[in-house]
Amino acid sequence: GENVEQHPSTLSVQEGDSAVIKCTYSDSASNYFPWYKQELGKGPQLIIDIRSNVGEKKDQRIAVTLNKTAKHFSLHITETQPEDSAVYFCAASIENYGQNFVFGPGTRLSVLP
Amino acid sequence: DVKVTQSSRYLVKRTGEKVFLECVQDMDHENMFWYRQDPGLGLRLIYFSYDVKMKEKGDIPEGYSVSREKKERFSLILESASTNQTSMYLCASRTAAYEQYFGPGTRLTVT
């Protein structure tokens, strides 16, 4: 079955710097890759996703890149702000086959003012 | 906006009690999920449902059951709560486009 690894487990950056979180997956059939942000005491919030027919997707300060050959995808946050501090989860799944998501273990991002 | 609501943010129950956690989504999604989240163990799938009255076991179904009598509502039941079921419980529903949205979570403490 699918296995998703996520690195780093913790990440501290200075406000205004960029942050990059990387996930690798094992099942080459996976084709849908969402990213979630979870703030303390709240449920995970979908922030961006990418499908395997594109290599990159951007939404304001957030971007996700996908390398299907290497089976990894990354979350890029530019111009980080203190409110970006949270735990970020990646996931992988096979769309349209009813397969459930396999989540990475999470990355705790701290943005230092 | 998709809205997934959970009946309680915090619950404290005693060992052996029957516990009901309710989840409601307002977007007519067919697929709904229950996860538990524990430090160091990540998100683990307990049960899911892809239609009314349909349910499937996830990765850790032992000690839990579910009910889906209406499309918008998915309930998680702890038949006899135990201390090892103290956890954060997250409900989610999924769109036809495969986007999965989570509720705010219920932090359950079993004493």
XYZ file of C-alpha atoms in Angstrom:
224
model
C 0.000 0.000 0.000
C 0.874 3.660 -0.137
C 3.406 5.120 2.276
C 4.002 8.855 2.666
C 7.090 10.298 4.305
C 7.431 13.966 5.227
C 10.470 16.081 6.062
C 11.452 17.902 8.121
C 9.413 17.121 11.205
C 10.064 20.597 12.590
C 11.089 23.765 10.800
C 11.866 27.213 12.163
C 12.249 30.209 9.871
C 12.543 33.929 10.330
C 9.557 36.025 9.339
C 9.834 36.961 5.688
C 11.937 33.937 4.762
C 10.716 30.995 2.691
C 9.780 27.560 4.015
C 9.865 24.289 2.102
C 8.342 20.999 3.231
C 8.891 17.840 1.212
C 6.886 14.632 0.958
C 7.699 11.402 -0.805
C 5.224 8.702 -1.734
C 5.646 5.071 -2.713
C 2.714 4.197 -5.002
C 3.318 5.457 -8.530
C -0.435 5.218 -9.169
C -1.140 8.047 -6.709
C -2.393 11.092 -8.570
C -3.894 13.490 -6.039
C -1.776 15.317 -3.448
C -3.371 17.747 -0.980
C -1.713 19.829 1.722
C -3.350 20.681 5.027
C -2.600 23.293 7.676
C -3.594 22.573 11.244
C -3.514 25.330 13.823
C -3.469 24.536 17.500
C -6.786 23.112 18.696
C -8.370 23.144 15.238
C -9.085 20.657 12.481
C -6.828 20.428 9.410
C -7.619 22.964 6.709
C -7.085 22.203 3.023
C -4.734 24.907 1.705
C -3.677 23.661 -1.706
C -3.689 20.498 -3.769
C -2.137 19.225 -6.973
C -2.987 16.510 -9.427
C -0.494 14.467 -11.380
C -1.297 16.109 -14.685
C 0.434 19.331 -13.569
C 3.887 19.995 -12.199
C 3.237 23.116 -10.187
C 0.359 25.062 -8.687
C 0.442 28.407 -6.963
C -1.952 30.328 -4.748
C -0.599 33.666 -3.562
C 2.297 32.889 -1.175
C 1.790 29.133 -1.333
C 2.950 26.824 -4.103
C 3.167 23.075 -4.533
C 5.482 21.251 -6.934
C 5.247 17.647 -8.039
C 7.957 15.397 -9.446
C 6.239 12.211 -10.583
C 9.453 10.524 -11.664
C 11.034 10.922 -8.260
C 7.698 10.482 -6.492
C 7.935 13.555 -4.359
C 6.015 16.770 -3.923
C 6.807 19.894 -1.961
C 5.032 22.797 -0.302
C 6.651 26.199 -0.674
C 5.616 29.147 1.469
C 7.185 32.495 0.584
C 7.346 35.665 2.685
C 6.378 33.736 5.792
C 4.328 35.428 8.496
C 3.762 34.488 12.144
C 0.250 33.282 11.267
C 1.816 30.636 9.035
C 2.982 28.878 12.211
C 1.107 25.569 12.333
C 1.467 21.862 11.621
C 1.383 21.023 7.920
C 0.339 17.625 6.574
C 0.715 16.214 3.101
C -1.334 13.330 1.737
C -1.460 11.091 -1.319
C -4.313 9.223 -2.939
C -5.586 7.723 -6.154
C -8.446 9.864 -7.347
C -11.529 8.137 -8.703
C -10.631 4.748 -7.332
C -12.245 5.401 -3.983
C -8.905 5.108 -2.269
C -8.559 6.886 1.013
C -5.876 9.405 1.772
C -2.558 8.377 3.251
C -1.201 11.228 5.347
C 2.347 12.171 6.137
C 3.313 12.526 9.801
C 3.294 16.326 9.724
C 5.759 19.219 9.937
C 5.594 21.770 12.727
C 6.470 25.146 11.218
C 7.426 28.011 13.494
C 7.810 31.478 12.020
C 9.896 33.622 14.330
C 9.189 37.366 14.396
C -17.825 27.326 1.690
C -17.880 23.708 2.791
C -18.897 23.359 6.395
C -18.287 20.290 8.534
C -19.461 20.597 12.105
C -18.921 18.335 15.081
C -21.291 18.218 18.010
C -18.762 18.910 20.746
C -15.319 20.520 20.932
C -14.497 18.895 24.267
C -15.946 15.839 25.997
C -15.074 14.130 29.251
C -16.483 10.642 29.783
C -15.976 7.861 32.250
C -14.634 4.412 31.446
C -17.412 2.117 30.287
C -19.756 4.869 29.120
C -21.295 4.793 25.670
C -20.150 7.842 23.722
C -21.670 9.388 20.612
C -19.730 11.807 18.424
C -21.801 13.516 15.765
C -20.683 15.049 12.512
C -22.761 17.024 10.031
C -21.817 18.359 6.602
C -23.921 20.748 4.582
C -22.678 20.061 1.049
C -24.408 16.816 0.090
C -21.129 14.892 0.045
C -21.375 11.152 -0.317
C -18.091 10.292 1.394
C -17.556 10.920 5.090
C -14.748 9.855 7.415
C -13.786 9.536 11.059
C -10.147 9.835 12.104
C -8.367 9.973 15.391
C -5.250 12.038 15.860
C -2.639 11.253 18.473
C 0.804 12.774 19.022
C 3.439 10.822 17.127
C 0.867 8.632 15.371
C -0.617 11.153 12.954
C -4.077 10.811 11.444
C -5.512 7.316 11.546
C -8.705 6.327 9.776
C -11.318 4.645 11.968
C -14.317 4.244 9.660
C -15.656 5.775 6.502
C -18.918 5.819 4.620
C -19.541 6.323 0.926
C -23.330 6.437 1.088
C -26.267 6.370 3.461
C -26.323 3.181 5.547
C -22.996 2.121 4.033
C -19.862 1.868 6.158
C -16.373 0.507 5.786
C -13.687 -0.198 8.341
C -10.598 1.927 8.252
C -7.223 1.121 9.774
C -8.237 1.092 13.457
C -11.956 0.176 13.796
C -11.671 -1.871 16.994
C -13.758 -0.451 19.810
C -15.760 1.810 17.510
C -18.887 1.640 15.403
C -20.579 4.159 13.119
C -23.993 5.100 11.908
C -25.087 6.941 8.786
C -28.857 7.177 8.604
C -28.907 10.454 6.660
C -26.495 11.679 4.030
C -25.443 14.758 5.974
C -24.806 13.042 9.308
C -22.136 10.517 10.272
C -21.904 9.365 13.875
C -19.046 7.658 15.657
C -19.956 5.455 18.602
C -17.718 4.215 21.359
C -19.709 1.319 22.787
C -17.757 1.181 26.047
C -15.226 3.971 26.356
C -11.746 3.109 27.559
C -8.847 5.324 28.587
C -6.891 4.406 25.453
C -9.626 6.081 23.416
C -8.674 9.464 24.821
C -7.814 11.366 21.673
C -8.702 14.094 19.200
C -11.444 12.862 16.859
C -11.774 14.444 13.451
C -14.639 14.076 11.031
C -14.214 14.837 7.331
C -16.284 14.829 4.178
C -15.075 14.658 0.611
C -16.288 16.294 -2.570
C -16.687 14.609 -5.931
C -13.471 16.423 -6.908
C -11.717 14.527 -4.121
C -11.200 17.551 -1.895
C -11.507 16.467 1.719
C -12.645 18.905 4.379
C -12.296 18.408 8.110
C -14.412 19.493 11.024
C -12.964 21.342 14.020
C -12.400 18.169 16.009
C -13.631 16.767 19.319
C -11.106 16.317 22.077
C -12.329 13.345 24.073
C -10.958 12.502 27.489
C -11.911 9.184 29.066
C -11.206 8.968 32.798
